[in-house]
Short mmCIF file of N, CA and C in Angstrom, two decimals:
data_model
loop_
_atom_site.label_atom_id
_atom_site.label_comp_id
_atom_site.label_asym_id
_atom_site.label_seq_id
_atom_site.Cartn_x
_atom_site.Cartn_y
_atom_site.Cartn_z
N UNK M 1398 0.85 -1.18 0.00
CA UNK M 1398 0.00 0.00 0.00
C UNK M 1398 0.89 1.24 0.00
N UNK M 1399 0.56 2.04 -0.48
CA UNK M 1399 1.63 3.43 -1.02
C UNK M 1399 1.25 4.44 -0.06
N UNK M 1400 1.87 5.46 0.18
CA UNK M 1400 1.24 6.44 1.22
C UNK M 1400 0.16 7.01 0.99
N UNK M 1401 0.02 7.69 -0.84
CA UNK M 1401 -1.69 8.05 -0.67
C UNK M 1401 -3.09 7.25 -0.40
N UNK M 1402 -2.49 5.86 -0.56
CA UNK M 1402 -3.28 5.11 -0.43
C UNK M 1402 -3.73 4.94 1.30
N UNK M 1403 -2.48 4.89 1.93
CA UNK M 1403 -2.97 4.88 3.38
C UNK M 1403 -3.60 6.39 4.13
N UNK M 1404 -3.36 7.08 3.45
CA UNK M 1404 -4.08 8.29 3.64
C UNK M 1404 -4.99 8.59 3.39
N UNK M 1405 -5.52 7.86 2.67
CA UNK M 1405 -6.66 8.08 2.36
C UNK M 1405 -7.84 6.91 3.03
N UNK M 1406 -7.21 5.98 3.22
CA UNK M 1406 -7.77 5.25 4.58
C UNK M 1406 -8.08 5.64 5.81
N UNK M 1407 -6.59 6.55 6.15
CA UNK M 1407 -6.94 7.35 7.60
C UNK M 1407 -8.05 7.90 7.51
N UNK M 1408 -8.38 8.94 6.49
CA UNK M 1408 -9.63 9.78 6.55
C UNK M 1408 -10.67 9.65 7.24
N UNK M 1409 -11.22 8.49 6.52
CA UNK M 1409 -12.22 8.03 7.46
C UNK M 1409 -12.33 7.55 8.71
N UNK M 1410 -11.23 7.20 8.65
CA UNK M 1410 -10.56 6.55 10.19
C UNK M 1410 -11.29 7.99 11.27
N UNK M 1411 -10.76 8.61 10.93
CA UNK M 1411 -10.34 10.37 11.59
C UNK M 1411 -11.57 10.74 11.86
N UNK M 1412 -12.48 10.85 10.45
CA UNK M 1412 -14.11 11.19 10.55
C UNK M 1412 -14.41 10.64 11.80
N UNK M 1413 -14.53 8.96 11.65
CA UNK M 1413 -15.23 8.56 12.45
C UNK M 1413 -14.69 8.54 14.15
N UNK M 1414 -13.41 8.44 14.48
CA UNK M 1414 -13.04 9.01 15.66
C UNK M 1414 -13.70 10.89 16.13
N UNK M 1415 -14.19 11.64 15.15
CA UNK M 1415 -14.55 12.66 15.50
C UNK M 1415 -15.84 12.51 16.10
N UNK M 1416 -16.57 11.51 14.73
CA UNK M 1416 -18.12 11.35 15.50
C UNK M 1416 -18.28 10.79 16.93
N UNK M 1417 -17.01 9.66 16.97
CA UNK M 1417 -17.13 9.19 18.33
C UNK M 1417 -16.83 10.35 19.95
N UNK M 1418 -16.22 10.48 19.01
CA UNK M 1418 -15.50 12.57 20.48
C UNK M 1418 -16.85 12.72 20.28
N UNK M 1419 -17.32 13.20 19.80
CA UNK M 1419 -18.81 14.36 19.75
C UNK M 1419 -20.05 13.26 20.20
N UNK M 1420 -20.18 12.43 19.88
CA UNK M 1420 -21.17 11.15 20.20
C UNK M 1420 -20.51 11.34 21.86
N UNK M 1421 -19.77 10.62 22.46
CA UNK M 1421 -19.52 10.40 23.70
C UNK M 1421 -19.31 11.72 24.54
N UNK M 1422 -18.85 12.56 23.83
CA UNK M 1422 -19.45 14.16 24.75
C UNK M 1422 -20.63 14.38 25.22
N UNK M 1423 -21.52 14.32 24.22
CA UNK M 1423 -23.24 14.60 24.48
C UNK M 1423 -23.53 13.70 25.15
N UNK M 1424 -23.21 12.34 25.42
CA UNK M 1424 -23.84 11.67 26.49
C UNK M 1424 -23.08 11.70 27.64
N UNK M 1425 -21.86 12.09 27.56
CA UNK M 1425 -20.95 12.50 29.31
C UNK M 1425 -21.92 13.75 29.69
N UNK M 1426 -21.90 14.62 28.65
CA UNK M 1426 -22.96 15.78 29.19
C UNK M 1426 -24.11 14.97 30.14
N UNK M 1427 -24.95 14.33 29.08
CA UNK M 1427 -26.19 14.11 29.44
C UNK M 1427 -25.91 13.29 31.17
N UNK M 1428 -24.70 12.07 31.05
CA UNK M 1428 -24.58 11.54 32.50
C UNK M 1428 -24.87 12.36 33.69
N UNK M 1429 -23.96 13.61 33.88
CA UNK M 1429 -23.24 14.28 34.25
C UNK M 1429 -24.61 15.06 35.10
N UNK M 1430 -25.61 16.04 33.85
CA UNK M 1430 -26.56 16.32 34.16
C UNK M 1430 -27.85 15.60 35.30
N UNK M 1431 -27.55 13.60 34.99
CA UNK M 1431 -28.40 12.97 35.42
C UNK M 1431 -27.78 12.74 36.44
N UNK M 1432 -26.21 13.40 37.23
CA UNK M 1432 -25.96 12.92 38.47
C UNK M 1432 -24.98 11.42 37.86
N UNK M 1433 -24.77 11.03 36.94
CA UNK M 1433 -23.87 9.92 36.70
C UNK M 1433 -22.91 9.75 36.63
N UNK M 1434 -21.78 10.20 37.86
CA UNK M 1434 -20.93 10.52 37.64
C UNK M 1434 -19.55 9.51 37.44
N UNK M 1435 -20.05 8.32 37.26
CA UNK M 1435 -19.12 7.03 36.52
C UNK M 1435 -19.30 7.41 35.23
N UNK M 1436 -20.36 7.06 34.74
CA UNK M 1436 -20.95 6.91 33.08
C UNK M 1436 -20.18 8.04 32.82
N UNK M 1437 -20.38 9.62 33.55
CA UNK M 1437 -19.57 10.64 32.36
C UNK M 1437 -18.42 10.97 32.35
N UNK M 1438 -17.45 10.19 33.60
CA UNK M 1438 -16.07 9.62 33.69
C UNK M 1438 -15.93 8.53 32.67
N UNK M 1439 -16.33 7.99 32.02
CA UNK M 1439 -16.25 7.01 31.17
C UNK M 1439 -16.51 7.63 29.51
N UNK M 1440 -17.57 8.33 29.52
CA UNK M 1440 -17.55 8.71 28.48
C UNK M 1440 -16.75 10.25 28.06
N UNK M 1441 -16.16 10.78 28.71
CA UNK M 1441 -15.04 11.78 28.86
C UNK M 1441 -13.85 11.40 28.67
N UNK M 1442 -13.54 9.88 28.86
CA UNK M 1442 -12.26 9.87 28.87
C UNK M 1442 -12.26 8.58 27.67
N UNK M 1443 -13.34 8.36 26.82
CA UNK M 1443 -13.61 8.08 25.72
C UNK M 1443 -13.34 8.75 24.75
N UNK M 1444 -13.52 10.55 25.26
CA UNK M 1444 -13.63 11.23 24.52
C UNK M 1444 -12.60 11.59 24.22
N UNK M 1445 -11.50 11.72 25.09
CA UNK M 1445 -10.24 12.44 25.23
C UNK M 1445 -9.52 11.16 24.68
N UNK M 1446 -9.80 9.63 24.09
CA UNK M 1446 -8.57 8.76 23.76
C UNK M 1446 -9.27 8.47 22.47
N UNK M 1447 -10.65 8.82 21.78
CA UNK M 1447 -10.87 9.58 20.68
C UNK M 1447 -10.09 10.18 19.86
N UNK M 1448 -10.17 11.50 20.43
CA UNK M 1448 -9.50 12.74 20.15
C UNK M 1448 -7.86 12.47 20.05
N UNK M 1449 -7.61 11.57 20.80
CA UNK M 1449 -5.75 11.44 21.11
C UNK M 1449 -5.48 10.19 19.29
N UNK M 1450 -6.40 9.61 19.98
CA UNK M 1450 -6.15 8.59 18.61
C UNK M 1450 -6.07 9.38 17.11
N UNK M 1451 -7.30 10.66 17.53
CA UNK M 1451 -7.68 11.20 15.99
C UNK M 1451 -5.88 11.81 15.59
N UNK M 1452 -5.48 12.38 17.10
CA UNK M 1452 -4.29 13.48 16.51
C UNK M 1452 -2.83 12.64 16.06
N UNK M 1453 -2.97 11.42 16.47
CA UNK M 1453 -2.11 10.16 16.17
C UNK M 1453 -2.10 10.26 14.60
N UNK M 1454 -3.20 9.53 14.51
CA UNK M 1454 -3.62 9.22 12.83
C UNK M 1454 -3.72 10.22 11.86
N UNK M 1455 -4.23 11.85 12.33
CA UNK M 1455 -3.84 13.06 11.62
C UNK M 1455 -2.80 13.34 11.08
N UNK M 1456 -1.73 13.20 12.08
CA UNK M 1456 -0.39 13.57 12.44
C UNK M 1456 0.10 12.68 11.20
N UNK M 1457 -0.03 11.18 10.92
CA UNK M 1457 0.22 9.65 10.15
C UNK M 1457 -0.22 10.38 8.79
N UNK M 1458 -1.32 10.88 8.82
CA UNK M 1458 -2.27 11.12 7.57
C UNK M 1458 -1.30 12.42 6.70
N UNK M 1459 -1.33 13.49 7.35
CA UNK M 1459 -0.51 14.81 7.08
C UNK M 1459 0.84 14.63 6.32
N UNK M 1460 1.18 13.31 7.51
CA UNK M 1460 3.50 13.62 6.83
C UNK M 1460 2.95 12.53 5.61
N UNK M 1461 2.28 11.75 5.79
CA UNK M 1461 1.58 10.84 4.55
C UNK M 1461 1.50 11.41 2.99
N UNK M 1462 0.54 12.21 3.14
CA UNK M 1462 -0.35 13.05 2.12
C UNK M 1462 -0.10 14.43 1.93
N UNK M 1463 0.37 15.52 2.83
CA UNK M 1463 0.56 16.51 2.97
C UNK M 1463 -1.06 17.28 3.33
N UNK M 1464 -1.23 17.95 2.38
CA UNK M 1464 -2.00 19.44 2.77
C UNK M 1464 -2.98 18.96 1.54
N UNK M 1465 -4.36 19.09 1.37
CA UNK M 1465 -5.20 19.07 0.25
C UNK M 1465 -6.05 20.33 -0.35
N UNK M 1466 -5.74 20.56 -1.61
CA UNK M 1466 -6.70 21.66 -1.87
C UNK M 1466 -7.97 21.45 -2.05
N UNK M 1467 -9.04 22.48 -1.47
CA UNK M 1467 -10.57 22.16 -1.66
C UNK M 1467 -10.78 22.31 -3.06
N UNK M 1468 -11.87 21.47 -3.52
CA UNK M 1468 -11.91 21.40 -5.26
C UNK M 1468 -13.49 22.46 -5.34
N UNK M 1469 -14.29 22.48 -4.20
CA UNK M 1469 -15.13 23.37 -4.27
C UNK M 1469 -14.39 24.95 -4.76
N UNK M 1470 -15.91 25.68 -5.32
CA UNK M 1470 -15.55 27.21 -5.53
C UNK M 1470 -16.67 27.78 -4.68
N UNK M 1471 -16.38 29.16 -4.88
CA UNK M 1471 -17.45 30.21 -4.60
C UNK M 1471 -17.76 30.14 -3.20
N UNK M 1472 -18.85 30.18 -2.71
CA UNK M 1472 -19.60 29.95 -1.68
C UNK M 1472 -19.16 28.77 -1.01
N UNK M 1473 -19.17 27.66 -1.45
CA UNK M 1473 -18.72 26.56 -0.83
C UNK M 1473 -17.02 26.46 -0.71
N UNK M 1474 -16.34 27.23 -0.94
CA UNK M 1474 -15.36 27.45 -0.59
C UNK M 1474 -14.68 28.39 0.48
N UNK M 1475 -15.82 29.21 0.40
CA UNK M 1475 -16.10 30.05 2.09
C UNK M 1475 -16.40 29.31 2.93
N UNK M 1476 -17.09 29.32 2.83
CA UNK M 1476 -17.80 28.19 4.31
C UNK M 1476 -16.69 27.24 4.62
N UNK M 1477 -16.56 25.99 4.04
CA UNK M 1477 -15.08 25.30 3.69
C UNK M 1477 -14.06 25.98 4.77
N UNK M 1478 -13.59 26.72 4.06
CA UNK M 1478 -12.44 27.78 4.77
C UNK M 1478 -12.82 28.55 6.02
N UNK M 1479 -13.87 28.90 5.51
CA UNK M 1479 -14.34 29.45 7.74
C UNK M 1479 -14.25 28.35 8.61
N UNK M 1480 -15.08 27.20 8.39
CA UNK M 1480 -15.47 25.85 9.07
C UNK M 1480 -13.65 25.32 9.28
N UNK M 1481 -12.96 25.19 8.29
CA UNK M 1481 -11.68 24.65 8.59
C UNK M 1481 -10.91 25.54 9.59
N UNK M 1482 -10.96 26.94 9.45
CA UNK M 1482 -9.98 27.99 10.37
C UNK M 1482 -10.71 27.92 11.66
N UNK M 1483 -11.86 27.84 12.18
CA UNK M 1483 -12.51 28.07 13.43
C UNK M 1483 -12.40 26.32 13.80
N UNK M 1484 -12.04 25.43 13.12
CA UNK M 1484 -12.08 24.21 13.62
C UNK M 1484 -10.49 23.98 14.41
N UNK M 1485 -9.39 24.39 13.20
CA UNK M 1485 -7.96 24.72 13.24
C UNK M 1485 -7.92 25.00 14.93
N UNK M 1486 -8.40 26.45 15.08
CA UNK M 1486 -7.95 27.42 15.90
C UNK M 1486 -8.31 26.87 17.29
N UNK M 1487 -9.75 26.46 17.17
CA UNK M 1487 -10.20 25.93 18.51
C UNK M 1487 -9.98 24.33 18.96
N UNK M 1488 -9.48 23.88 17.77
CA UNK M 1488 -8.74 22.37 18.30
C UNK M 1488 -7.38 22.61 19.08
N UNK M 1489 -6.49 23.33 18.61
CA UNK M 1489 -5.55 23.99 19.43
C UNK M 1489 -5.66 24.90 20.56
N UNK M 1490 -6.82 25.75 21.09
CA UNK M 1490 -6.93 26.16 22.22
C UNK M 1490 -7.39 24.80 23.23
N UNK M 1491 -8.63 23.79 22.58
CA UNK M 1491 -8.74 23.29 23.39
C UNK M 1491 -7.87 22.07 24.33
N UNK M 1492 -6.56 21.86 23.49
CA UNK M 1492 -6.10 20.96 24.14
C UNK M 1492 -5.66 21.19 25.78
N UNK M 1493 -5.13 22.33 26.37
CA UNK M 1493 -5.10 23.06 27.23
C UNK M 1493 -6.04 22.72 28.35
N UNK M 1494 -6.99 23.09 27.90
CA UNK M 1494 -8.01 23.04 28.73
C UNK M 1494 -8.67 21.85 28.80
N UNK M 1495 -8.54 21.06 27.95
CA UNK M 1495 -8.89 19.55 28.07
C UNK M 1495 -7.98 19.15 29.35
N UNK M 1496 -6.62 19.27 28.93
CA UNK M 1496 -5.88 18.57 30.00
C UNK M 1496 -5.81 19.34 31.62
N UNK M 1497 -6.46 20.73 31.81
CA UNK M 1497 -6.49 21.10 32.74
C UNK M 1497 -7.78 20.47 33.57
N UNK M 1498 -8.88 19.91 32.57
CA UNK M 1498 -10.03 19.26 33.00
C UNK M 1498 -9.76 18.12 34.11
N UNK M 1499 -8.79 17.11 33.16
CA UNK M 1499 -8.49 16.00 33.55
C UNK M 1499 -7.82 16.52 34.77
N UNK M 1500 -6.84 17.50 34.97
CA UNK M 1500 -6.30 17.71 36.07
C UNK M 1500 -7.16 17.45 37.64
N UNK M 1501 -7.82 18.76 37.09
CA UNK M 1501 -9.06 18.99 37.82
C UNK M 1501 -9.89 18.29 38.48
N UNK M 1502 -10.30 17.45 37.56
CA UNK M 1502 -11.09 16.12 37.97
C UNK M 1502 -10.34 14.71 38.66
N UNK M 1503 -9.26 14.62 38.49
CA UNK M 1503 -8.14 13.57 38.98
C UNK M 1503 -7.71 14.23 40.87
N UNK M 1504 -7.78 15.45 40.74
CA UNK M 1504 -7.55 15.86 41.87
C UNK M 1504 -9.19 16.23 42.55
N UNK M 1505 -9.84 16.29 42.60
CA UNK M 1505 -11.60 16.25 42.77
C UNK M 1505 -11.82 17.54 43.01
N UNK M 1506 -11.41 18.49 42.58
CA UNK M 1506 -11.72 19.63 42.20
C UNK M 1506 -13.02 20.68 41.00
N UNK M 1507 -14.41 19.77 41.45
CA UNK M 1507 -15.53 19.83 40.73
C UNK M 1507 -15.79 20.59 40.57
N UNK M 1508 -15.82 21.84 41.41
CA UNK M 1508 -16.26 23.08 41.24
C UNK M 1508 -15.11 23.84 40.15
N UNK M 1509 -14.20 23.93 40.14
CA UNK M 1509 -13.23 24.30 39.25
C UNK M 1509 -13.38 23.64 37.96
N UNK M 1510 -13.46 22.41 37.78
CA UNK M 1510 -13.89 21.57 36.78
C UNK M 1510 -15.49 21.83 36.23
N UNK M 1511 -16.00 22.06 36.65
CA UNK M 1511 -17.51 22.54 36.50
C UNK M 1511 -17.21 23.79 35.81
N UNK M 1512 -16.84 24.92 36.23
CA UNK M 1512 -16.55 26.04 35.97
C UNK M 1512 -15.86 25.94 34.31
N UNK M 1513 -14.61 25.36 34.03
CA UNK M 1513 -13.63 25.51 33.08
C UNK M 1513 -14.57 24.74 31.73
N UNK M 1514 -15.35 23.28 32.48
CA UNK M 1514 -16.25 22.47 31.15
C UNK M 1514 -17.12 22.80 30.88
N UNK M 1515 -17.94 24.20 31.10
CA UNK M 1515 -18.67 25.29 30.84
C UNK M 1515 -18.20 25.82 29.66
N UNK M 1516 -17.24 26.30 29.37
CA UNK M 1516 -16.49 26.67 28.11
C UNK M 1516 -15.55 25.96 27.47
N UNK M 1517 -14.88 24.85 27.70
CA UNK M 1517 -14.75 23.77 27.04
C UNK M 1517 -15.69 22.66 26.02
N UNK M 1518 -16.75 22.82 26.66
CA UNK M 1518 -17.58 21.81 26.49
C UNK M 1518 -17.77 22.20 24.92
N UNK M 1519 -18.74 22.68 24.94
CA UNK M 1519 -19.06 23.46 23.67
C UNK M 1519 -17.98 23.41 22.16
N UNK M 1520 -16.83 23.96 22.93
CA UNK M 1520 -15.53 24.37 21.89
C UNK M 1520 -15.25 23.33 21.42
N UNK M 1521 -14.96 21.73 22.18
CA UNK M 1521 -14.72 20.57 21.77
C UNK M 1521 -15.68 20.14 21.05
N UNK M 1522 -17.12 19.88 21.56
CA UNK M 1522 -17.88 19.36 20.61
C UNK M 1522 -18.11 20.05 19.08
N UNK M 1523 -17.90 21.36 19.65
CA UNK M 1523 -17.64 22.04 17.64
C UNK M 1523 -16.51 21.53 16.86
N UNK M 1524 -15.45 21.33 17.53
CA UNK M 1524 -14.02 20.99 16.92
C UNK M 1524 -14.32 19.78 16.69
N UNK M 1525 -15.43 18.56 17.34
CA UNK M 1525 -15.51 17.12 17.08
C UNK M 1525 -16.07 17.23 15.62
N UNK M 1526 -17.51 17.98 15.82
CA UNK M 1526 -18.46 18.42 14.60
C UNK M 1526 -17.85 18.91 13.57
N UNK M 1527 -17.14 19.88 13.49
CA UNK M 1527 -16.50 20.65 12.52
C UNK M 1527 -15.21 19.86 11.61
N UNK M 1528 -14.89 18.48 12.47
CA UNK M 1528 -13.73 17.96 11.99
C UNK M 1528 -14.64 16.97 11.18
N UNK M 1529 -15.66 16.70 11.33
CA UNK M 1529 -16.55 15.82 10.73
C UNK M 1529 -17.03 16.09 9.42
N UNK M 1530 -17.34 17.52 9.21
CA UNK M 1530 -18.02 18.49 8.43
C UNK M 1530 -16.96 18.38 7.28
N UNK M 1531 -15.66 18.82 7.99
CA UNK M 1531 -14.67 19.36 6.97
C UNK M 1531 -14.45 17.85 6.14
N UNK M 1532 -14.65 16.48 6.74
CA UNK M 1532 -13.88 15.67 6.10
C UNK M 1532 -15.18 15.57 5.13
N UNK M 1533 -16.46 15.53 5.05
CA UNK M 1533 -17.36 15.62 4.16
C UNK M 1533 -17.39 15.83 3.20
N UNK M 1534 -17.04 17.43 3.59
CA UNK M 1534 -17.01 18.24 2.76
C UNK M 1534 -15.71 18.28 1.25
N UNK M 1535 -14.55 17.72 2.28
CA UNK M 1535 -13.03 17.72 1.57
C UNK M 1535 -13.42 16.41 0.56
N UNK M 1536 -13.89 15.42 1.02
CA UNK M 1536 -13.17 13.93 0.55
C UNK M 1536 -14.96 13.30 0.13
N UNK M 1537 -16.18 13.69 0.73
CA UNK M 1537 -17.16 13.09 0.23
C UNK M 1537 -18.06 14.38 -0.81
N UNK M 1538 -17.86 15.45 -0.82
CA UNK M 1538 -18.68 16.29 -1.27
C UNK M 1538 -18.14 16.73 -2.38
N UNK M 1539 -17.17 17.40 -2.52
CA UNK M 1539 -16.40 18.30 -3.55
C UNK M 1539 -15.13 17.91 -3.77
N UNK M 1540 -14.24 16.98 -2.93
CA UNK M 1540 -12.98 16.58 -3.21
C UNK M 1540 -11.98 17.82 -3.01
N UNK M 1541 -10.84 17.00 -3.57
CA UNK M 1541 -9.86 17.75 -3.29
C UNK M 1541 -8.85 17.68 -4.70
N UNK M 1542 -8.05 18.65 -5.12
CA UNK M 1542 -6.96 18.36 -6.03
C UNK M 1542 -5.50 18.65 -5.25
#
């Protein structure tokens, strides 16, 4: 198998580790809300070896394949490019604060942890969504040259 070839395997690989981050967020939420506080220890730290796996296989995919141009124009090449830069930007703020979560929570510091996954929460599940969107969009919708 040649490198574009395995790169292009990852892809989906990647997609679907995103759906799983964003799938197992909304229900750590939902635990969390119901007082479950195993279930959304479980599905949090689903989320976070998700996400670790996705940046593994990204990382594999990238020195692989390099960089792809969107084959969309116009309009769909905006969006494209907004959706990719606000996905970019906030996957890299959130790692930070992901790992300050885990801190947080390893040391039982809930109220602090409560506080910080208030504005985490959100940012990750867009960055899960948005990484989902973009691969759609790149590799099932309009391609790439």
């Amino acid at each position: 198998m040649d490198a574009e070839s395995l790169g292009n395997l990852l892809a989906p690989v990647n997609a679907t580790l995103n759906l799983t981050s964003a799938v197992l967020l909304i229900l750590g939420f939902v635990y969390i809300k119901r007082g479950k506080r195993d279930r959304h220890r479980a599905c949090m730290l689903g989320a976070v070896g998700a996400s670790v796996l996705f940046l593994v296989f990204y990382v594999t995919r990238f020195s692989l394949t390099g960089t792809h141009r969107f084959a969309g124009e116009g309009a769909a090449r905006t969006a494209y490019l907004a959706i990719l830069f606000s996905h970019m930007v906030l996957a890299v703020v959130i790692v930070p604060l992901v790992l300050r979560l885990l801190v947080l929570a390893r040391a039982e510091r809930f109220d602090a942890h409560r506080r910080l996954a208030r504005w985490t929460f959100p940012m990750w599940l867009y960055v899960s969504l948005s990484g989902l969107v973009v691969y759609l969009m790149l590799y099932q919708v309009y391609g790439y040259v």
